[in-house]
């Protein structure tokens, strides 16, 4: 196998005169008769390959000139500083090899010269991701995950995995995908919530999980998918304020890491990433209602969930990340802890980006009797939660945690229009393939 010695992005002027081997795709070919150009693209950028008959030999020159676009090629040659080339250098090859020829026509144009419908792009996602601006989001997403994991480890947290095939709904809702599991009915899990709480009773104290959640929601929006990656965290002997601090540290830390380490991919996206300042502003649900009522005349009753219009108004007014705290107990899940002196309000919070919700969290109910009551109040049957409730009968530390949507974090960070641009193979109401 001919190994690449460098990525295109690693070619610098001090390599002038050195022999290198590049490997990638034939991004573009231009034939000017006696001289021809091949632009090679790999995941770090583009390189101009100048094909010269004398260096390559007659036969090799002839076949190199006719390489079909997007074929997989390996090029060995000398680096030459060339101010007229797009990146200030060219490669003068002595060998050009096609490892895999691309058929024509292509399902879409990876050179980004031609606009393309989202469905066409997703149908040929492998080729869509060859486009540098599409790839950039996924390279940055990986950097976000690296930064989050390092941050969690630095907070002495343990990474865990909980089952995705489950027997009961986290919140008893209807948004579940049923699957057949031998002779039983089972579901794809909506959230690791109940399991990570059980790990608090297991004495694991500080856990995080990065994994898929499945929601059979019918809606077709730019911020919902039916399969998403959730970053979940749960901490014992912590309250809502403690885990909000960790959440803003995680988000601001991810921005900082990307700003410092992903300059090439941010450049491809034309972004100058601003790291959000911490602490994020905290406003209560009641303050949010007042603000929206006063300034925008939004008519909402205390106890209503915030509608999209109110969320948009708040986002525009505040203009940066903020926490919405102290929600009505009636609209947060049963495991959210109500205030002792004011049980109609609870210690639940949402982390908001001006464009959308990024995370939900809370201090949790850890008292067994209160939890059973809260489950009943929500019209659910505690018998269905026995496996979970059992963990609250033999000593359960007070605890708090949150769940953060990875794709929403990335799409807001990178100003992507649609969550589908932050997921490699998205799953929505209409899409199960590829
Ligand atoms: P929303 O109100 O925006 O539908 P949610 O309150 O139902 O979200 P949670 O149950 O609080 O969502 O889940 C925690 C986080 O997981 C959300 O803040 C979001 O970032 C992410 N998330 C939840 N559902 C989806 C989805 N269908 N697609 C993408 N991300 C999601
Ligand atoms: Mg939520």
Coordinates of C-alpha atoms and ligand atoms in Angstrom, one line a residue:
X1 CA 0.0 0.0 0.0
X2 CA 1.3 3.5 -0.9
X3 CA 1.0 5.4 2.3
X4 CA 0.3 9.1 2.4
X5 CA 3.1 11.1 4.0
X6 CA 1.1 14.3 4.5
X7 CA -2.4 15.7 4.4
X8 CA -2.7 18.7 2.0
X9 CA -3.2 21.0 4.9
X10 CA 0.2 19.9 6.3
X11 CA 2.2 21.1 3.2
X12 CA 4.0 24.2 4.3
X13 CA 6.7 26.4 2.4
X14 CA 9.5 24.7 4.3
X15 CA 8.7 21.5 2.4
X16 CA 9.8 23.2 -0.8
X17 CA 11.7 20.7 -2.9
X18 CA 10.8 17.7 -0.7
X19 CA 9.0 14.6 -2.0
X20 CA 5.6 13.9 -0.5
X21 CA 2.8 11.4 -1.1
X22 CA -0.8 12.7 -0.9
X23 CA -3.9 10.6 -1.1
X24 CA -7.6 11.6 -1.5
X25 CA -10.2 12.4 -4.1
X26 CA -9.9 14.1 -7.5
X27 CA -11.7 17.3 -6.6
X28 CA -11.3 18.9 -10.0
X29 CA -9.4 18.4 -13.2
X30 CA -8.4 21.1 -15.7
X31 CA -6.8 20.2 -19.0
X32 CA -5.0 23.0 -20.8
X33 CA -3.4 20.8 -23.5
X34 CA 0.3 20.7 -22.8
X35 CA -0.3 21.1 -19.1
X36 CA -3.0 19.9 -16.9
X37 CA -4.1 20.4 -13.3
X38 CA -5.6 18.0 -10.8
X39 CA -6.9 19.3 -7.5
X40 CA -6.6 16.7 -4.9
X41 CA -8.9 16.9 -1.8
X42 CA -8.4 15.2 1.5
X43 CA -10.0 16.0 4.9
X44 CA -7.5 18.7 5.6
X45 CA -7.9 20.7 2.4
X46 CA -6.9 20.9 -1.3
X47 CA -3.6 20.6 -3.1
X48 CA -2.9 21.6 -6.7
X49 CA -1.2 18.9 -8.6
X50 CA 0.4 20.2 -11.8
X51 CA 0.7 17.4 -14.4
X52 CA 3.8 17.7 -16.5
X53 CA 4.3 15.3 -19.4
X54 CA 8.1 15.3 -19.1
X55 CA 8.0 14.3 -15.4
X56 CA 5.3 11.7 -15.7
X57 CA 6.0 10.1 -19.0
X58 CA 3.7 10.1 -22.0
X59 CA 1.4 7.2 -21.0
X60 CA 1.0 8.2 -17.4
X61 CA 0.4 11.9 -18.4
X62 CA -2.3 10.8 -20.8
X63 CA -4.2 8.7 -18.2
X64 CA -3.7 11.3 -15.4
X65 CA -5.4 13.9 -17.6
X66 CA -8.5 11.8 -17.9
X67 CA -9.1 10.9 -14.3
X68 CA -12.8 11.2 -13.6
X69 CA -13.8 13.6 -10.8
X70 CA -14.1 12.1 -7.3
X71 CA -11.9 9.1 -8.2
X72 CA -9.6 8.0 -5.4
X73 CA -6.0 8.9 -6.2
X74 CA -2.5 8.7 -4.7
X75 CA 0.0 11.2 -5.9
X76 CA 3.8 11.2 -5.3
X77 CA 5.8 14.2 -6.2
X78 CA 7.8 17.2 -5.3
X79 CA 6.5 20.2 -3.4
X80 CA 7.2 23.5 -5.3
X81 CA 6.4 27.0 -4.0
X82 CA 4.1 28.5 -6.6
X83 CA 2.6 31.9 -5.6
X84 CA 0.0 31.6 -8.4
X85 CA -1.4 28.3 -6.9
X86 CA -4.4 28.8 -4.6
X87 CA -2.5 27.7 -1.5
X88 CA 0.9 29.0 -2.6
X89 CA 2.3 25.6 -3.6
X90 CA 2.0 22.9 -6.2
X91 CA 3.0 19.3 -6.4
X92 CA 4.9 18.2 -9.4
X93 CA 4.2 14.5 -9.5
X94 CA 6.3 11.6 -10.8
X95 CA 3.5 9.2 -10.1
X96 CA -0.3 9.4 -10.1
X97 CA -2.3 6.3 -9.3
X98 CA -6.0 5.8 -9.5
X99 CA -7.0 3.4 -6.7
X100 CA -10.7 3.5 -7.4
X101 CA -12.3 5.3 -10.3
X102 CA -15.6 7.2 -9.8
X103 CA -18.5 6.6 -12.1
X104 CA -20.2 9.4 -13.9
X105 CA -22.5 11.3 -13.4
X106 CA -22.0 12.0 -9.7
X107 CA -25.0 12.0 -7.4
X108 CA -24.1 15.5 -6.4
X109 CA -21.3 18.0 -6.8
X110 CA -18.8 17.9 -3.9
X111 CA -17.0 21.1 -5.2
X112 CA -19.9 23.1 -3.7
X113 CA -20.4 25.0 -7.0
X114 CA -23.9 23.7 -7.4
X115 CA -26.6 24.1 -4.7
X116 CA -28.3 21.0 -3.8
X117 CA -31.6 20.0 -2.1
X118 CA -31.3 18.6 1.4
X119 CA -33.0 15.3 0.4
X120 CA -30.6 14.7 -2.5
X121 CA -27.7 15.4 -0.1
X122 CA -28.9 13.0 2.5
X123 CA -29.7 10.3 -0.1
X124 CA -26.0 10.4 -1.1
X125 CA -24.6 11.3 2.3
X126 CA -21.3 9.7 1.7
X127 CA -20.7 12.1 -1.2
X128 CA -22.3 15.0 0.6
X129 CA -19.7 14.6 3.5
X130 CA -16.9 14.9 0.9
X131 CA -17.9 18.6 0.8
X132 CA -15.5 20.4 3.2
X133 CA -18.2 22.5 4.8
X134 CA -20.3 19.5 5.6
X135 CA -17.4 17.5 6.9
X136 CA -16.3 20.5 9.0
X137 CA -19.3 20.2 11.3
X138 CA -18.6 16.5 12.1
X139 CA -14.9 17.1 12.7
X140 CA -15.9 19.9 15.1
X141 CA -18.6 17.6 16.7
X142 CA -15.8 15.1 17.5
X143 CA -13.7 17.9 19.1
X144 CA -16.8 18.9 21.2
X145 CA -17.1 15.3 22.5
X146 CA -13.4 15.2 23.2
X147 CA -13.6 18.4 25.2
X148 CA -16.7 17.3 27.1
X149 CA -15.2 13.9 28.0
X150 CA -12.0 15.5 29.2
X151 CA -14.0 18.0 31.3
X152 CA -16.1 15.3 32.9
X153 CA -13.0 13.2 33.7
X154 CA -11.4 16.3 35.2
X155 CA -14.5 16.5 37.5
X156 CA -13.8 12.9 38.5
X157 CA -16.8 11.5 36.7
X158 CA -17.3 7.9 35.5
X159 CA -18.5 7.2 32.0
X160 CA -21.3 4.6 31.9
X161 CA -23.6 2.9 29.5
X162 CA -27.3 2.1 30.3
X163 CA -29.6 -0.1 28.2
X164 CA -31.4 1.3 25.1
X165 CA -33.8 -1.6 25.0
X166 CA -36.2 -1.2 27.9
X167 CA -39.5 -2.4 29.3
X168 CA -40.9 0.9 30.5
X169 CA -41.2 4.5 29.4
X170 CA -39.2 7.1 31.3
X171 CA -42.1 9.5 31.5
X172 CA -44.9 7.2 30.6
X173 CA -45.6 9.1 27.4
X174 CA -46.6 7.8 24.0
X175 CA -43.5 9.0 22.3
X176 CA -42.0 5.5 22.3
X177 CA -40.8 3.2 19.6
X178 CA -42.0 -0.4 20.4
X179 CA -39.9 -3.3 19.3
X180 CA -40.4 -7.0 19.5
X181 CA -38.2 -8.6 22.1
X182 CA -38.6 -12.4 21.9
X183 CA -42.1 -13.0 23.3
X184 CA -42.3 -9.6 25.1
X185 CA -42.9 -6.1 24.0
X186 CA -40.1 -3.7 24.6
X187 CA -39.2 -0.1 23.7
X188 CA -36.2 2.0 22.6
X189 CA -35.3 4.2 25.5
X190 CA -36.3 7.9 25.4
X191 CA -33.7 8.9 28.0
X192 CA -31.2 7.3 30.4
X193 CA -32.9 9.3 33.2
X194 CA -34.2 6.4 35.4
X195 CA -31.0 4.3 35.0
X196 CA -28.6 7.1 35.8
X197 CA -30.6 7.9 38.9
X198 CA -30.5 4.2 39.9
X199 CA -26.7 4.5 39.7
X200 CA -26.8 7.2 42.4
X201 CA -28.3 4.5 44.7
X202 CA -25.5 2.2 43.5
X203 CA -23.0 4.6 45.0
X204 CA -21.5 5.6 41.7
X205 CA -21.9 9.2 42.7
X206 CA -20.8 11.1 39.5
X207 CA -21.7 9.5 36.2
X208 CA -22.1 10.6 32.6
X209 CA -23.3 8.9 29.5
X210 CA -23.1 9.9 25.9
X211 CA -25.5 7.8 23.9
X212 CA -28.6 7.7 21.7
X213 CA -32.1 8.6 22.8
X214 CA -35.2 7.6 20.7
X215 CA -38.4 9.6 20.5
X216 CA -41.4 8.7 18.4
X217 CA -42.4 12.3 18.1
X218 CA -44.3 13.1 14.9
X219 CA -43.1 16.6 14.5
X220 CA -41.1 17.8 11.6
X221 CA -38.9 20.7 12.8
X222 CA -35.3 21.9 12.3
X223 CA -34.4 20.9 15.8
X224 CA -36.0 17.5 16.4
X225 CA -35.0 14.1 15.2
X226 CA -36.3 10.7 16.1
X227 CA -32.9 9.5 17.1
X228 CA -30.5 11.9 18.9
X229 CA -27.3 11.8 20.9
X230 CA -27.8 12.9 24.5
X231 CA -25.1 13.9 26.9
X232 CA -26.4 12.9 30.3
X233 CA -25.0 13.5 33.7
X234 CA -26.0 12.7 37.2
X235 CA -24.3 13.7 40.5
X236 CA -25.0 12.6 44.1
X237 CA -24.9 15.1 47.0
X238 CA -25.4 17.9 44.5
X239 CA -28.3 20.3 43.9
X240 CA -29.7 22.1 40.8
X241 CA -27.3 25.0 41.2
X242 CA -24.2 22.7 41.3
X243 CA -25.1 20.9 38.1
X244 CA -26.0 24.2 36.4
X245 CA -22.5 25.3 37.1
X246 CA -21.1 22.1 35.6
X247 CA -23.3 22.5 32.6
X248 CA -22.2 26.0 31.8
X249 CA -18.6 25.0 32.3
X250 CA -19.1 22.1 29.8
X251 CA -20.7 24.3 27.2
X252 CA -18.3 27.2 27.5
X253 CA -15.4 24.8 27.7
X254 CA -16.5 23.1 24.4
X255 CA -16.6 26.5 22.7
X256 CA -13.1 27.3 23.9
X257 CA -11.7 24.0 22.9
X258 CA -13.2 24.3 19.4
X259 CA -12.0 27.9 19.0
X260 CA -8.5 26.9 19.9
X261 CA -8.2 23.5 18.2
X262 CA -10.5 23.6 15.1
X263 CA -9.2 26.7 13.3
X264 CA -9.1 25.0 9.9
X265 CA -12.6 23.6 10.1
X266 CA -14.0 26.9 11.5
X267 CA -12.3 28.7 8.6
X268 CA -14.0 26.3 6.1
X269 CA -17.3 27.4 7.7
X270 CA -16.3 31.1 7.8
X271 CA -16.9 31.3 11.5
X272 CA -15.2 33.5 14.1
X273 CA -16.3 31.5 17.2
X274 CA -17.0 33.7 20.3
X275 CA -16.7 31.8 23.6
X276 CA -19.8 32.5 25.7
X277 CA -19.1 34.2 29.0
X278 CA -19.9 32.4 32.2
X279 CA -21.8 32.5 34.5
X280 CA -24.8 32.4 32.1
X281 CA -27.7 34.6 33.1
X282 CA -30.4 32.8 35.2
X283 CA -34.0 33.9 35.0
X284 CA -36.9 32.2 36.6
X285 CA -39.9 30.9 34.7
X286 CA -42.1 33.6 36.4
X287 CA -39.6 36.4 35.4
X288 CA -39.6 35.1 31.8
X289 CA -43.4 35.2 31.7
X290 CA -43.4 38.8 33.0
X291 CA -40.7 39.9 30.5
X292 CA -42.6 38.4 27.6
X293 CA -45.9 39.8 28.8
X294 CA -44.6 43.3 29.4
X295 CA -42.5 43.7 26.3
X296 CA -44.2 41.5 23.7
X297 CA -47.7 41.3 25.0
X298 CA -47.5 37.5 25.0
X299 CA -50.5 36.2 26.9
X300 CA -49.5 33.1 28.9
X301 CA -51.0 31.7 32.1
X302 CA -48.6 30.7 34.9
X303 CA -48.3 26.9 34.4
X304 CA -48.3 26.9 30.6
X305 CA -45.3 25.5 28.9
X306 CA -43.4 28.2 27.1
X307 CA -44.4 28.3 23.5
X308 CA -42.0 28.8 20.6
X309 CA -43.0 32.4 20.2
X310 CA -42.1 33.2 23.8
X311 CA -38.9 31.3 23.5
X312 CA -38.0 33.2 20.4
X313 CA -38.8 36.5 22.1
X314 CA -36.7 35.7 25.2
X315 CA -33.8 34.5 23.0
X316 CA -33.9 37.8 21.0
X317 CA -34.1 39.9 24.1
X318 CA -31.4 38.1 26.1
X319 CA -29.2 37.4 23.1
X320 CA -26.9 34.8 24.7
X321 CA -27.0 31.5 26.6
X322 CA -29.3 31.7 29.7
X323 CA -30.9 29.4 32.2
X324 CA -34.6 29.3 32.8
X325 CA -35.2 28.1 36.4
X326 CA -37.9 27.5 38.9
X327 CA -40.5 26.0 36.6
X328 CA -44.0 25.1 37.7
X329 CA -44.0 21.5 39.1
X330 CA -47.0 20.7 36.9
X331 CA -45.0 20.9 33.6
X332 CA -41.8 19.2 34.7
X333 CA -41.4 15.4 35.0
X334 CA -42.3 13.6 38.3
X335 CA -38.7 13.1 39.2
X336 CA -38.1 16.9 39.5
X337 CA -37.9 18.1 43.1
X338 CA -40.5 20.7 44.2
X339 CA -39.4 23.5 46.6
X340 CA -40.2 22.5 50.2
X341 CA -41.9 25.8 51.0
X342 CA -43.6 26.2 47.6
X343 CA -44.4 22.8 46.1
X344 CA -46.1 24.3 43.0
X345 CA -42.6 25.4 41.9
X346 CA -39.7 23.0 41.3
X347 CA -36.0 22.8 41.0
X348 CA -36.0 22.1 37.3
X349 CA -34.1 24.2 34.8
X350 CA -33.5 24.5 31.0
X351 CA -30.4 25.7 29.4
X352 CA -31.4 27.9 26.5
X353 CA -29.5 29.2 23.5
X354 CA -31.2 32.2 21.9
X355 CA -32.4 29.9 19.1
X356 CA -33.6 26.9 21.2
X357 CA -33.4 24.7 24.2
X358 CA -30.1 22.9 24.6
X359 CA -30.6 21.0 27.9
X360 CA -33.0 20.2 30.7
X361 CA -32.0 19.3 34.2
X362 CA -33.1 19.4 37.8
X363 CA -32.5 18.4 41.4
X364 CA -34.3 15.1 41.6
X365 CA -36.8 13.7 44.1
X366 CA -34.8 11.3 46.2
X367 CA -37.5 10.5 48.8
X368 CA -39.3 7.3 48.0
X369 CA -42.8 8.4 49.3
X370 CA -42.6 11.7 47.6
X371 CA -41.6 10.0 44.3
X372 CA -44.5 7.6 44.5
X373 CA -46.9 10.5 45.1
X374 CA -45.4 12.5 42.2
X375 CA -45.8 9.6 39.9
X376 CA -49.4 9.2 40.9
X377 CA -50.0 13.0 40.5
X378 CA -48.9 12.7 36.9
X379 CA -51.5 10.0 36.3
X380 CA -49.0 7.2 36.1
X381 CA -49.0 3.8 37.8
X382 CA -46.1 3.3 40.3
X383 CA -46.3 -0.4 39.7
X384 CA -44.9 0.2 36.2
X385 CA -41.8 1.8 37.9
X386 CA -41.0 -0.9 40.4
X387 CA -37.6 -1.6 39.0
X388 CA -36.8 2.1 39.5
X389 CA -38.6 2.8 42.8
X390 CA -36.8 -0.2 44.4
X391 CA -33.5 1.8 44.2
X392 CA -35.1 4.5 46.4
X393 CA -36.0 2.2 49.3
X394 CA -32.6 1.3 50.6
X395 CA -30.8 4.6 50.8
X396 CA -30.7 7.1 48.0
X397 CA -28.4 10.1 48.1
X398 CA -29.8 13.5 47.1
X399 CA -28.8 14.1 43.5
X400 CA -29.2 16.3 40.5
X401 CA -28.4 16.1 36.8
X402 CA -29.1 17.1 33.2
X403 CA -29.4 15.9 29.6
X404 CA -27.9 18.0 26.8
X405 CA -28.6 17.4 23.1
X406 CA -25.2 17.0 21.3
X407 CA -26.6 18.0 17.9
X408 CA -28.3 21.1 19.2
X409 CA -25.1 22.2 20.9
X410 CA -23.2 21.8 17.6
X411 CA -25.9 23.3 15.4
X412 CA -26.1 26.4 17.6
X413 CA -22.4 26.7 18.0
X414 CA -21.8 26.5 14.2
X415 CA -25.0 28.5 13.2
X416 CA -26.3 25.6 11.2
X417 CA -29.9 26.0 10.0
X418 CA -31.0 22.5 10.4
X419 CA -30.2 19.8 13.0
X420 CA -29.8 17.4 10.0
X421 CA -26.5 19.2 9.3
X422 CA -25.2 18.1 12.7
X423 CA -26.1 14.4 12.3
X424 CA -24.3 12.1 9.9
X425 CA -27.2 9.9 9.1
X426 CA -30.3 11.6 10.5
X427 CA -33.5 9.7 11.4
X428 CA -36.8 11.6 11.0
X429 CA -40.4 10.9 10.3
X430 CA -39.7 10.3 6.6
X431 CA -36.1 9.0 6.6
X432 CA -34.9 5.6 7.6
X433 CA -32.2 5.2 4.8
X434 CA -29.3 5.5 4.5
Ligands
LIG1 P1 -38.0 20.0 23.2 O1 -38.9 20.7 24.2 O2 -37.1 21.0 22.5 O3 -38.7 19.1 22.3 P2 -37.5 18.2 25.4 O4 -37.7 19.1 26.5 O5 -38.6 17.3 25.0 O6 -37.0 19.1 24.1 P3 -35.7 16.8 27.0 O7 -36.5 15.6 27.3 O8 -35.6 17.8 28.0 O9 -36.2 17.4 25.6 O10 -34.2 16.2 26.5 C1 -33.0 16.9 26.9 C2 -32.3 17.4 25.7 O11 -32.1 16.5 24.6 C3 -33.1 18.6 25.0 O12 -32.8 19.8 25.6 C4 -32.5 18.5 23.6 O13 -31.2 19.2 23.5 C5 -32.2 17.1 23.3 N1 -33.4 16.5 22.6 C6 -34.5 16.0 23.1 N2 -35.3 15.6 22.2 C7 -34.7 15.7 21.0 C8 -35.0 15.4 19.7 N3 -36.2 14.9 19.3 N4 -34.1 15.7 18.7 C9 -32.9 16.3 19.0 N5 -32.6 16.6 20.3 C10 -33.4 16.3 21.3
LIG2 MG1 -36.5 19.7 28.0

